[in-house]
CSV table of N, CA and C in Angstrom, one decimal:
chain,number,residue,atom,x,y,z
A,1,MET,N,24.6,59.9,-11.3
A,1,MET,CA,24.7,58.5,-10.8
A,1,MET,C,23.9,58.3,-9.6
A,2,GLN,N,23.5,59.3,-8.9
A,2,GLN,CA,22.7,59.1,-7.7
A,2,GLN,C,21.3,58.7,-8.1
A,3,ALA,N,20.8,59.1,-9.2
A,3,ALA,CA,19.4,58.8,-9.6
A,3,ALA,C,19.3,57.3,-9.9
A,4,ALA,N,20.3,56.6,-10.5
A,4,ALA,CA,20.3,55.2,-10.7
A,4,ALA,C,20.3,54.4,-9.4
A,5,ASP,N,21.0,54.9,-8.4
A,5,ASP,CA,21.1,54.2,-7.1
A,5,ASP,C,19.8,54.3,-6.4
A,6,ARG,N,19.1,55.5,-6.5
A,6,ARG,CA,17.8,55.6,-5.8
A,6,ARG,C,16.8,54.7,-6.4
A,7,GLY,N,16.7,54.6,-7.7
A,7,GLY,CA,15.7,53.7,-8.4
A,7,GLY,C,15.9,52.3,-8.0
A,8,HIS,N,17.2,51.9,-8.0
A,8,HIS,CA,17.5,50.5,-7.6
A,8,HIS,C,17.1,50.2,-6.2
A,9,THR,N,17.3,51.1,-5.3
A,9,THR,CA,16.9,51.0,-3.9
A,9,THR,C,15.4,50.9,-3.7
A,10,ARG,N,14.7,51.7,-4.5
A,10,ARG,CA,13.2,51.6,-4.4
A,10,ARG,C,12.7,50.3,-4.9
A,11,TRP,N,13.2,49.8,-5.9
A,11,TRP,CA,12.7,48.5,-6.4
A,11,TRP,C,13.0,47.4,-5.4
A,12,GLY,N,14.1,47.4,-4.8
A,12,GLY,CA,14.5,46.4,-3.7
A,12,GLY,C,13.5,46.4,-2.6
A,13,ILE,N,13.1,47.6,-2.2
A,13,ILE,CA,12.1,47.7,-1.1
A,13,ILE,C,10.7,47.2,-1.6
A,14,VAL,N,10.3,47.6,-2.8
A,14,VAL,CA,9.0,47.2,-3.4
A,14,VAL,C,9.0,45.7,-3.5
A,15,LEU,N,10.1,45.1,-4.1
A,15,LEU,CA,10.1,43.6,-4.2
A,15,LEU,C,10.0,42.9,-2.9
A,16,ALA,N,10.7,43.4,-1.9
A,16,ALA,CA,10.6,42.8,-0.6
A,16,ALA,C,9.2,42.8,0.0
A,17,PHE,N,8.5,43.9,-0.2
A,17,PHE,CA,7.1,44.0,0.3
A,17,PHE,C,6.1,43.1,-0.6
A,18,LEU,N,6.4,42.9,-1.8
A,18,LEU,CA,5.6,42.1,-2.7
A,18,LEU,C,5.9,40.6,-2.4
A,19,ALA,N,7.1,40.2,-2.1
A,19,ALA,CA,7.5,38.9,-1.9
A,19,ALA,C,7.0,38.3,-0.6
A,20,LEU,N,6.9,39.1,0.4
A,20,LEU,CA,6.4,38.6,1.7
A,20,LEU,C,5.0,38.1,1.7
A,21,PRO,N,4.0,38.8,1.1
A,21,PRO,CA,2.6,38.2,1.0
A,21,PRO,C,2.6,36.9,0.1
A,22,VAL,N,3.4,36.9,-1.0
A,22,VAL,CA,3.4,35.7,-1.8
A,22,VAL,C,4.0,34.5,-1.1
A,23,VAL,N,5.0,34.7,-0.3
A,23,VAL,CA,5.6,33.6,0.5
A,23,VAL,C,4.6,33.1,1.5
A,24,VAL,N,3.9,34.0,2.3
A,24,VAL,CA,3.0,33.7,3.3
A,24,VAL,C,1.8,32.9,2.7
A,25,LEU,N,1.3,33.5,1.6
A,25,LEU,CA,0.2,32.8,0.9
A,25,LEU,C,0.5,31.4,0.4
A,26,GLY,N,1.7,31.3,-0.1
A,26,GLY,CA,2.2,30.0,-0.6
A,26,GLY,C,2.3,28.9,0.5
A,27,VAL,N,2.8,29.4,1.7
A,27,VAL,CA,2.9,28.5,2.8
A,27,VAL,C,1.5,28.1,3.3
A,28,LEU,N,0.6,29.0,3.3
A,28,LEU,CA,-0.8,28.7,3.7
A,28,LEU,C,-1.5,27.7,2.8
A,29,ILE,N,-1.3,27.9,1.5
A,29,ILE,CA,-1.9,27.0,0.5
A,29,ILE,C,-1.3,25.6,0.6
A,30,ILE,N,0.0,25.5,0.7
A,30,ILE,CA,0.7,24.2,0.9
A,30,ILE,C,0.2,23.5,2.2
A,31,GLY,N,0.1,24.3,3.3
A,31,GLY,CA,-0.4,23.7,4.5
A,31,GLY,C,-1.8,23.2,4.5
A,32,LEU,N,-2.7,24.0,3.8
A,32,LEU,CA,-4.1,23.6,3.6
A,32,LEU,C,-4.1,22.3,2.8
A,33,PHE,N,-3.4,22.2,1.7
A,33,PHE,CA,-3.3,21.1,0.8
A,33,PHE,C,-2.9,19.8,1.6
A,34,LEU,N,-1.8,19.9,2.4
A,34,LEU,CA,-1.4,18.8,3.2
A,34,LEU,C,-2.4,18.4,4.3
A,35,TRP,N,-3.0,19.3,4.9
A,35,TRP,CA,-4.0,19.0,5.9
A,35,TRP,C,-5.2,18.3,5.3
A,36,ALA,N,-5.6,18.7,4.1
A,36,ALA,CA,-6.8,18.1,3.4
A,36,ALA,C,-6.5,16.7,3.0
A,37,TRP,N,-5.3,16.4,2.6
A,37,TRP,CA,-4.9,15.1,2.1
A,37,TRP,C,-4.5,14.1,3.2
A,38,THR,N,-4.4,14.5,4.4
A,38,THR,CA,-4.0,13.6,5.5
A,38,THR,C,-5.2,12.7,5.9
A,39,ASP,N,-4.9,11.5,6.3
A,39,ASP,CA,-6.0,10.6,6.8
A,39,ASP,C,-6.1,10.6,8.3
A,40,ASP,N,-5.5,11.5,8.9
A,40,ASP,CA,-5.5,11.5,10.4
A,40,ASP,C,-6.8,12.2,10.9
A,41,ASP,N,-7.9,11.5,10.9
A,41,ASP,CA,-9.2,12.0,11.3
A,41,ASP,C,-9.2,12.3,12.8
A,42,GLU,N,-8.4,11.6,13.6
A,42,GLU,CA,-8.4,11.8,15.0
A,42,GLU,C,-8.1,13.3,15.3
A,43,ALA,N,-7.2,13.9,14.6
A,43,ALA,CA,-6.9,15.3,14.8
A,43,ALA,C,-8.1,16.2,14.5
A,44,ARG,N,-9.1,15.7,13.8
A,44,ARG,CA,-10.3,16.5,13.5
A,44,ARG,C,-11.4,16.0,14.3
A,45,GLY,N,-11.2,15.1,15.2
A,45,GLY,CA,-12.3,14.7,16.1
A,45,GLY,C,-12.9,13.4,15.7
A,46,GLY,N,-12.5,12.7,14.7
A,46,GLY,CA,-13.1,11.5,14.3
A,46,GLY,C,-12.2,10.3,14.6
A,47,THR,N,-12.5,9.1,14.1
A,47,THR,CA,-11.6,8.0,14.3
A,47,THR,C,-10.8,7.8,13.0
A,48,ARG,N,-9.6,7.4,13.2
A,48,ARG,CA,-8.6,7.2,12.1
A,48,ARG,C,-9.2,6.2,11.1
A,49,ALA,N,-9.0,6.5,9.8
A,49,ALA,CA,-9.5,5.6,8.8
A,49,ALA,C,-8.7,4.2,9.0
A,50,GLY,N,-9.5,3.1,9.0
A,50,GLY,CA,-8.9,1.8,9.1
A,50,GLY,C,-8.8,1.3,10.5
A,51,ALA,N,-9.0,2.2,11.5
A,51,ALA,CA,-9.0,1.8,12.9
A,51,ALA,C,-10.3,1.1,13.3
A,52,ALA,N,-10.2,0.0,14.1
A,52,ALA,CA,-11.4,-0.7,14.5
A,52,ALA,C,-12.1,0.1,15.5
A,53,ALA,N,-13.4,0.2,15.4
A,53,ALA,CA,-14.3,0.9,16.3
A,53,ALA,C,-15.4,-0.1,16.8
A,54,THR,N,-15.8,0.1,18.0
A,54,THR,CA,-16.9,-0.8,18.5
A,54,THR,C,-18.2,-0.6,17.7
A,55,ALA,N,-18.9,-1.7,17.5
A,55,ALA,CA,-20.1,-1.6,16.7
A,55,ALA,C,-21.1,-2.5,17.4
A,56,PRO,N,-22.4,-2.2,17.2
A,56,PRO,CA,-23.5,-3.1,17.7
A,56,PRO,C,-23.3,-4.5,17.1
A,57,CYS,N,-23.5,-5.5,17.9
A,57,CYS,CA,-23.3,-6.9,17.4
A,57,CYS,C,-24.4,-7.2,16.4
A,58,THR,N,-25.6,-6.7,16.6
A,58,THR,CA,-26.7,-7.0,15.6
A,58,THR,C,-26.3,-6.4,14.2
A,59,GLU,N,-25.7,-5.2,14.2
A,59,GLU,CA,-25.2,-4.6,13.0
A,59,GLU,C,-24.1,-5.4,12.3
A,60,ALA,N,-23.1,-5.9,13.2
A,60,ALA,CA,-22.0,-6.7,12.6
A,60,ALA,C,-22.5,-8.0,12.0
A,61,LEU,N,-23.5,-8.7,12.7
A,61,LEU,CA,-24.0,-9.9,12.1
A,61,LEU,C,-24.9,-9.6,10.9
A,62,ALA,N,-25.7,-8.6,10.9
A,62,ALA,CA,-26.6,-8.3,9.8
A,62,ALA,C,-25.8,-7.9,8.6
A,63,PHE,N,-24.6,-7.4,8.7
A,63,PHE,CA,-23.8,-7.1,7.5
A,63,PHE,C,-23.5,-8.3,6.7
A,64,GLY,N,-23.4,-9.5,7.4
A,64,GLY,CA,-23.2,-10.7,6.7
A,64,GLY,C,-24.5,-11.6,6.7
A,65,ALA,N,-25.6,-11.0,6.8
A,65,ALA,CA,-26.9,-11.6,6.7
A,65,ALA,C,-27.1,-12.7,7.7
A,66,ALA,N,-26.7,-12.4,8.9
A,66,ALA,CA,-26.8,-13.4,10.0
A,66,ALA,C,-27.6,-12.7,11.2
A,67,GLU,N,-28.1,-13.5,12.1
A,67,GLU,CA,-28.7,-13.0,13.3
A,67,GLU,C,-28.1,-13.8,14.5
A,68,ARG,N,-28.1,-13.2,15.6
A,68,ARG,CA,-27.6,-13.8,16.8
A,68,ARG,C,-28.5,-14.9,17.2
A,69,PRO,N,-28.0,-16.1,17.4
A,69,PRO,CA,-28.8,-17.2,17.9
A,69,PRO,C,-29.3,-16.9,19.3
A,70,ALA,N,-30.5,-17.3,19.6
A,70,ALA,CA,-31.2,-17.0,20.8
A,70,ALA,C,-30.3,-17.5,22.0
A,71,ASN,N,-29.6,-18.5,21.9
A,71,ASN,CA,-28.8,-19.1,23.0
A,71,ASN,C,-27.4,-18.7,23.0
A,72,ALA,N,-27.0,-17.6,22.2
A,72,ALA,CA,-25.6,-17.2,22.1
A,72,ALA,C,-25.4,-15.8,22.7
A,73,ARG,N,-24.2,-15.6,23.3
A,73,ARG,CA,-23.9,-14.3,23.8
A,73,ARG,C,-22.9,-13.7,22.8
A,74,ALA,N,-23.2,-12.5,22.3
A,74,ALA,CA,-22.3,-11.8,21.3
A,74,ALA,C,-21.5,-10.7,22.1
A,75,HIS,N,-20.3,-10.6,21.7
A,75,HIS,CA,-19.5,-9.5,22.3
A,75,HIS,C,-18.3,-9.2,21.4
A,76,ASP,N,-17.5,-8.2,21.8
A,76,ASP,CA,-16.3,-7.8,21.0
A,76,ASP,C,-16.7,-7.6,19.5
A,77,CYS,N,-17.7,-6.8,19.3
A,77,CYS,CA,-18.1,-6.6,17.9
A,77,CYS,C,-17.5,-5.3,17.5
A,78,THR,N,-16.9,-5.3,16.3
A,78,THR,CA,-16.1,-4.1,15.8
A,78,THR,C,-16.4,-3.9,14.3
A,79,VAL,N,-16.1,-2.7,13.8
A,79,VAL,CA,-16.2,-2.3,12.4
A,79,VAL,C,-14.9,-1.6,12.1
A,80,GLN,N,-14.4,-1.8,10.9
A,80,GLN,CA,-13.3,-1.1,10.3
A,80,GLN,C,-13.8,-0.6,8.9
A,81,ARG,N,-13.6,0.7,8.7
A,81,ARG,CA,-14.0,1.3,7.5
A,81,ARG,C,-12.8,2.0,6.8
A,82,GLY,N,-12.7,1.8,5.6
A,82,GLY,CA,-11.7,2.4,4.8
A,82,GLY,C,-12.1,2.3,3.3
A,83,ILE,N,-11.3,1.8,2.5
A,83,ILE,CA,-11.7,1.5,1.1
A,83,ILE,C,-12.8,0.4,1.2
A,84,ASP,N,-12.6,-0.6,2.0
A,84,ASP,CA,-13.5,-1.7,2.2
A,84,ASP,C,-14.1,-1.6,3.7
A,85,THR,N,-15.1,-2.3,3.9
A,85,THR,CA,-15.7,-2.3,5.3
A,85,THR,C,-15.6,-3.8,5.8
A,86,SER,N,-15.3,-3.9,7.1
A,86,SER,CA,-15.1,-5.2,7.7
A,86,SER,C,-15.8,-5.1,9.1
A,87,TYR,N,-16.7,-6.1,9.3
A,87,TYR,CA,-17.3,-6.3,10.7
A,87,TYR,C,-16.8,-7.6,11.3
A,88,ALA,N,-16.6,-7.6,12.6
A,88,ALA,CA,-16.3,-8.8,13.3
A,88,ALA,C,-17.1,-8.9,14.5
A,89,ALA,N,-17.4,-10.1,14.9
A,89,ALA,CA,-18.2,-10.4,16.1
A,89,ALA,C,-17.7,-11.7,16.7
A,90,VAL,N,-17.7,-11.8,18.0
A,90,VAL,CA,-17.4,-13.0,18.7
A,90,VAL,C,-18.6,-13.5,19.4
A,91,LEU,N,-19.0,-14.8,19.2
A,91,LEU,CA,-20.2,-15.4,19.9
A,91,LEU,C,-19.7,-16.6,20.7
A,92,ARG,N,-20.4,-16.7,21.9
A,92,ARG,CA,-20.2,-17.9,22.7
A,92,ARG,C,-21.6,-18.6,22.7
A,93,MET,N,-21.6,-19.9,22.3
A,93,MET,CA,-22.9,-20.5,22.2
A,93,MET,C,-22.7,-22.0,22.5
A,94,PRO,N,-23.7,-22.8,22.7
A,94,PRO,CA,-23.6,-24.2,22.9
A,94,PRO,C,-23.0,-24.9,21.7
A,95,ARG,N,-22.1,-25.8,21.9
A,95,ARG,CA,-21.4,-26.5,20.8
A,95,ARG,C,-22.4,-27.2,19.9
A,96,GLU,N,-23.4,-27.8,20.5
A,96,GLU,CA,-24.4,-28.6,19.7
A,96,GLU,C,-25.2,-27.7,18.8
A,97,ASP,N,-25.3,-26.4,19.0
A,97,ASP,CA,-26.1,-25.5,18.2
A,97,ASP,C,-25.4,-24.9,17.0
A,98,VAL,N,-24.1,-25.0,16.9
A,98,VAL,CA,-23.3,-24.3,15.9
A,98,VAL,C,-23.7,-24.7,14.5
A,99,ARG,N,-23.6,-26.0,14.2
A,99,ARG,CA,-23.9,-26.5,12.9
A,99,ARG,C,-25.3,-26.1,12.4
A,100,GLY,N,-26.3,-26.2,13.3
A,100,GLY,CA,-27.7,-25.9,13.0
A,100,GLY,C,-27.8,-24.4,12.7
A,101,TRP,N,-27.1,-23.5,13.4
A,101,TRP,CA,-27.2,-22.1,13.2
A,101,TRP,C,-26.5,-21.7,11.8
A,102,LEU,N,-25.4,-22.4,11.6
A,102,LEU,CA,-24.7,-22.1,10.3
A,102,LEU,C,-25.6,-22.6,9.1
A,103,HIS,N,-26.2,-23.7,9.2
A,103,HIS,CA,-27.1,-24.2,8.1
A,103,HIS,C,-28.3,-23.4,8.0
A,104,GLU,N,-28.9,-22.9,9.1
A,104,GLU,CA,-30.1,-22.1,9.0
A,104,GLU,C,-29.8,-20.7,8.4
A,105,THR,N,-28.6,-20.2,8.8
A,105,THR,CA,-28.2,-18.8,8.3
A,105,THR,C,-27.8,-18.9,6.9
A,106,TYR,N,-27.0,-19.9,6.5
A,106,TYR,CA,-26.5,-20.0,5.1
A,106,TYR,C,-26.9,-21.3,4.5
A,107,PRO,N,-28.1,-21.6,4.2
A,107,PRO,CA,-28.6,-22.9,3.7
A,107,PRO,C,-28.0,-23.3,2.4
A,108,ASN,N,-27.6,-22.4,1.5
A,108,ASN,CA,-27.0,-22.7,0.2
A,108,ASN,C,-25.5,-22.7,0.2
A,109,ALA,N,-24.9,-22.6,1.4
A,109,ALA,CA,-23.4,-22.5,1.5
A,109,ALA,C,-22.9,-24.0,1.5
A,110,PRO,N,-21.6,-24.1,1.2
A,110,PRO,CA,-21.0,-25.5,1.4
A,110,PRO,C,-21.0,-25.9,2.9
A,111,LYS,N,-20.9,-27.2,3.1
A,111,LYS,CA,-20.9,-27.6,4.5
A,111,LYS,C,-19.6,-27.1,5.2
A,112,PRO,N,-19.7,-26.8,6.5
A,112,PRO,CA,-18.5,-26.4,7.2
A,112,PRO,C,-17.5,-27.5,7.2
A,113,ARG,N,-16.3,-27.0,7.0
A,113,ARG,CA,-15.2,-28.0,7.0
A,113,ARG,C,-14.5,-28.1,8.4
A,114,THR,N,-13.9,-29.2,8.7
A,114,THR,CA,-13.2,-29.4,9.9
A,114,THR,C,-11.7,-29.4,9.5
A,115,GLY,N,-10.9,-29.0,10.4
A,115,GLY,CA,-9.5,-29.0,10.0
A,115,GLY,C,-8.5,-28.8,11.1
A,116,GLY,N,-8.8,-28.0,12.1
A,116,GLY,CA,-7.7,-27.6,13.1
A,116,GLY,C,-6.8,-26.6,12.5
A,117,GLY,N,-5.7,-26.3,13.2
A,117,GLY,CA,-4.8,-25.3,12.7
A,117,GLY,C,-5.5,-23.9,12.7
A,118,ALA,N,-5.3,-23.2,11.6
A,118,ALA,CA,-5.9,-21.9,11.5
A,118,ALA,C,-7.4,-22.0,11.4
A,119,CYS,N,-7.9,-23.1,11.0
A,119,CYS,CA,-9.4,-23.3,10.8
A,119,CYS,C,-10.0,-23.5,12.2
A,120,GLY,N,-9.4,-24.1,13.1
A,120,GLY,CA,-10.1,-24.4,14.4
A,120,GLY,C,-10.9,-25.7,14.2
A,121,ALA,N,-12.0,-25.8,15.0
A,121,ALA,CA,-12.8,-27.0,14.9
A,121,ALA,C,-13.6,-27.0,13.7
A,122,LEU,N,-14.2,-25.9,13.3
A,122,LEU,CA,-15.0,-25.8,12.1
A,122,LEU,C,-14.7,-24.5,11.4
A,123,CYS,N,-14.8,-24.5,10.1
A,123,CYS,CA,-14.6,-23.3,9.2
A,123,CYS,C,-15.7,-23.2,8.2
A,124,LEU,N,-16.2,-22.0,7.9
A,124,LEU,CA,-17.1,-21.8,6.8
A,124,LEU,C,-16.7,-20.5,6.2
A,125,ASP,N,-16.5,-20.5,4.8
A,125,ASP,CA,-16.3,-19.3,4.0
A,125,ASP,C,-17.4,-19.2,3.0
A,126,VAL,N,-18.2,-18.1,3.0
A,126,VAL,CA,-19.3,-18.0,2.1
A,126,VAL,C,-19.2,-16.7,1.3
A,127,THR,N,-19.4,-16.8,0.0
A,127,THR,CA,-19.4,-15.6,-0.9
A,127,THR,C,-20.8,-15.6,-1.6
A,128,HIS,N,-21.0,-14.6,-2.4
A,128,HIS,CA,-22.2,-14.5,-3.2
A,128,HIS,C,-22.3,-15.7,-4.2
A,129,GLU,N,-21.1,-16.1,-4.6
A,129,GLU,CA,-21.1,-17.2,-5.6
A,129,GLU,C,-21.4,-18.6,-5.0
A,130,ASN,N,-21.2,-18.7,-3.7
A,130,ASN,CA,-21.4,-20.0,-3.1
A,130,ASN,C,-22.4,-20.1,-1.9
A,131,GLY,N,-23.4,-19.2,-1.9
A,131,GLY,CA,-24.4,-19.3,-0.9
A,131,GLY,C,-24.7,-18.2,0.0
A,132,LEU,N,-24.0,-17.0,-0.2
A,132,LEU,CA,-24.3,-15.9,0.7
A,132,LEU,C,-25.6,-15.3,0.2
A,133,PRO,N,-26.5,-15.1,1.1
A,133,PRO,CA,-27.8,-14.5,0.7
A,133,PRO,C,-27.7,-13.1,0.1
A,134,GLY,N,-28.6,-12.8,-0.8
A,134,GLY,CA,-28.6,-11.5,-1.4
A,134,GLY,C,-28.8,-10.3,-0.5
A,135,THR,N,-29.3,-10.6,0.7
A,135,THR,CA,-29.5,-9.5,1.7
A,135,THR,C,-28.2,-9.1,2.3
A,136,ALA,N,-27.2,-9.8,2.2
A,136,ALA,CA,-25.9,-9.5,2.8
A,136,ALA,C,-25.2,-8.3,2.1
A,137,GLU,N,-24.8,-7.4,2.9
A,137,GLU,CA,-24.0,-6.3,2.3
A,137,GLU,C,-22.6,-6.7,2.1
A,138,ALA,N,-22.1,-7.7,2.8
A,138,ALA,CA,-20.7,-8.2,2.7
A,138,ALA,C,-20.6,-8.9,1.4
A,139,HIS,N,-19.3,-9.0,1.0
A,139,HIS,CA,-19.0,-9.9,-0.2
A,139,HIS,C,-18.6,-11.3,0.3
A,140,VAL,N,-18.0,-11.3,1.5
A,140,VAL,CA,-17.5,-12.6,2.0
A,140,VAL,C,-17.8,-12.6,3.5
A,141,VAL,N,-18.2,-13.8,4.0
A,141,VAL,CA,-18.4,-14.1,5.4
A,141,VAL,C,-17.5,-15.3,5.7
A,142,GLN,N,-16.7,-15.1,6.8
A,142,GLN,CA,-15.9,-16.2,7.3
A,142,GLN,C,-16.3,-16.5,8.8
A,143,VAL,N,-16.5,-17.8,9.1
A,143,VAL,CA,-16.8,-18.2,10.4
A,143,VAL,C,-15.7,-19.2,10.9
A,144,ARG,N,-15.1,-19.0,12.0
A,144,ARG,CA,-14.2,-19.9,12.6
A,144,ARG,C,-14.7,-20.3,14.0
A,145,VAL,N,-14.7,-21.6,14.2
A,145,VAL,CA,-15.3,-22.1,15.4
A,145,VAL,C,-14.2,-22.8,16.2
A,146,GLU,N,-14.1,-22.6,17.5
A,146,GLU,CA,-13.2,-23.3,18.4
A,146,GLU,C,-14.1,-23.8,19.5
A,147,TYR,N,-13.8,-25.0,19.9
A,147,TYR,CA,-14.5,-25.6,21.0
A,147,TYR,C,-13.8,-25.3,22.3
A,148,GLU,N,-14.4,-24.6,23.2
A,148,GLU,CA,-13.7,-24.2,24.5
A,148,GLU,C,-13.7,-25.3,25.5
A,149,ASN,N,-14.8,-26.1,25.5
A,149,ASN,CA,-15.0,-27.2,26.4
A,149,ASN,C,-16.0,-28.1,25.8
A,150,ALA,N,-16.5,-29.1,26.5
A,150,ALA,CA,-17.5,-30.0,26.0
A,150,ALA,C,-18.9,-29.4,25.7
A,151,GLU,N,-19.2,-28.2,26.3
A,151,GLU,CA,-20.5,-27.6,26.0
A,151,GLU,C,-20.4,-26.3,25.2
A,152,THR,N,-19.3,-25.6,25.2
A,152,THR,CA,-19.3,-24.3,24.7
A,152,THR,C,-18.4,-24.1,23.5
A,153,ALA,N,-18.9,-23.4,22.5
A,153,ALA,CA,-18.1,-23.0,21.3
A,153,ALA,C,-17.9,-21.5,21.2
A,154,LEU,N,-16.7,-21.2,20.8
A,154,LEU,CA,-16.3,-19.8,20.6
A,154,LEU,C,-16.4,-19.6,19.1
A,155,VAL,N,-17.3,-18.7,18.6
A,155,VAL,CA,-17.5,-18.5,17.2
A,155,VAL,C,-16.9,-17.1,16.8
A,156,ARG,N,-16.0,-17.1,15.9
A,156,ARG,CA,-15.5,-15.8,15.4
A,156,ARG,C,-16.1,-15.6,14.0
A,157,PHE,N,-16.9,-14.5,13.9
A,157,PHE,CA,-17.6,-14.2,12.7
A,157,PHE,C,-17.0,-12.9,12.1
A,158,SER,N,-16.7,-13.0,10.8
A,158,SER,CA,-16.3,-11.8,10.1
A,158,SER,C,-17.0,-11.6,8.8
A,159,ALA,N,-17.4,-10.4,8.4
A,159,ALA,CA,-18.1,-10.2,7.2
A,159,ALA,C,-17.4,-8.9,6.6
A,160,PHE,N,-17.0,-9.0,5.3
A,160,PHE,CA,-16.3,-7.8,4.8
A,160,PHE,C,-16.6,-7.7,3.3
A,161,THR,N,-16.3,-6.5,2.8
A,161,THR,CA,-16.4,-6.2,1.4
A,161,THR,C,-15.0,-6.3,0.8
A,162,MET,N,-14.9,-6.5,-0.5
A,162,MET,CA,-13.6,-6.5,-1.2
A,162,MET,C,-13.5,-5.6,-2.4
């Protein structure tokens, strides 16, 4: 009877030594899999997917086939990248120049509409189907204009893919 007890005891020790590396390897593989599938790029030294980052204003406007008017100040330009790409820019320019800049930039687009509310003083939505130039990387450009005072307009420009 002692021989059966000794063999059982040896297998218990052998199984314990074999199970430990399998468990450790399994935990490492699961951890690596979870790390690879996370979108937390900040932990790896990048910016989180979908988070807005500062972008050059010329790049933001060019994404929507636009250029900064000579008499405008551009600021607060950002980019968000994820499944789609979205650029935004804020321009301050003379009120009297806004319609001319919009027409020069998007000559085949519909006329800007006035409305107030969410639209502001002027709105323009342009797609490839209704006047967005072929040089635009964006699929849609939206421009929202608010008049700050009698001379100055605040122009919110966004260009994005869908």
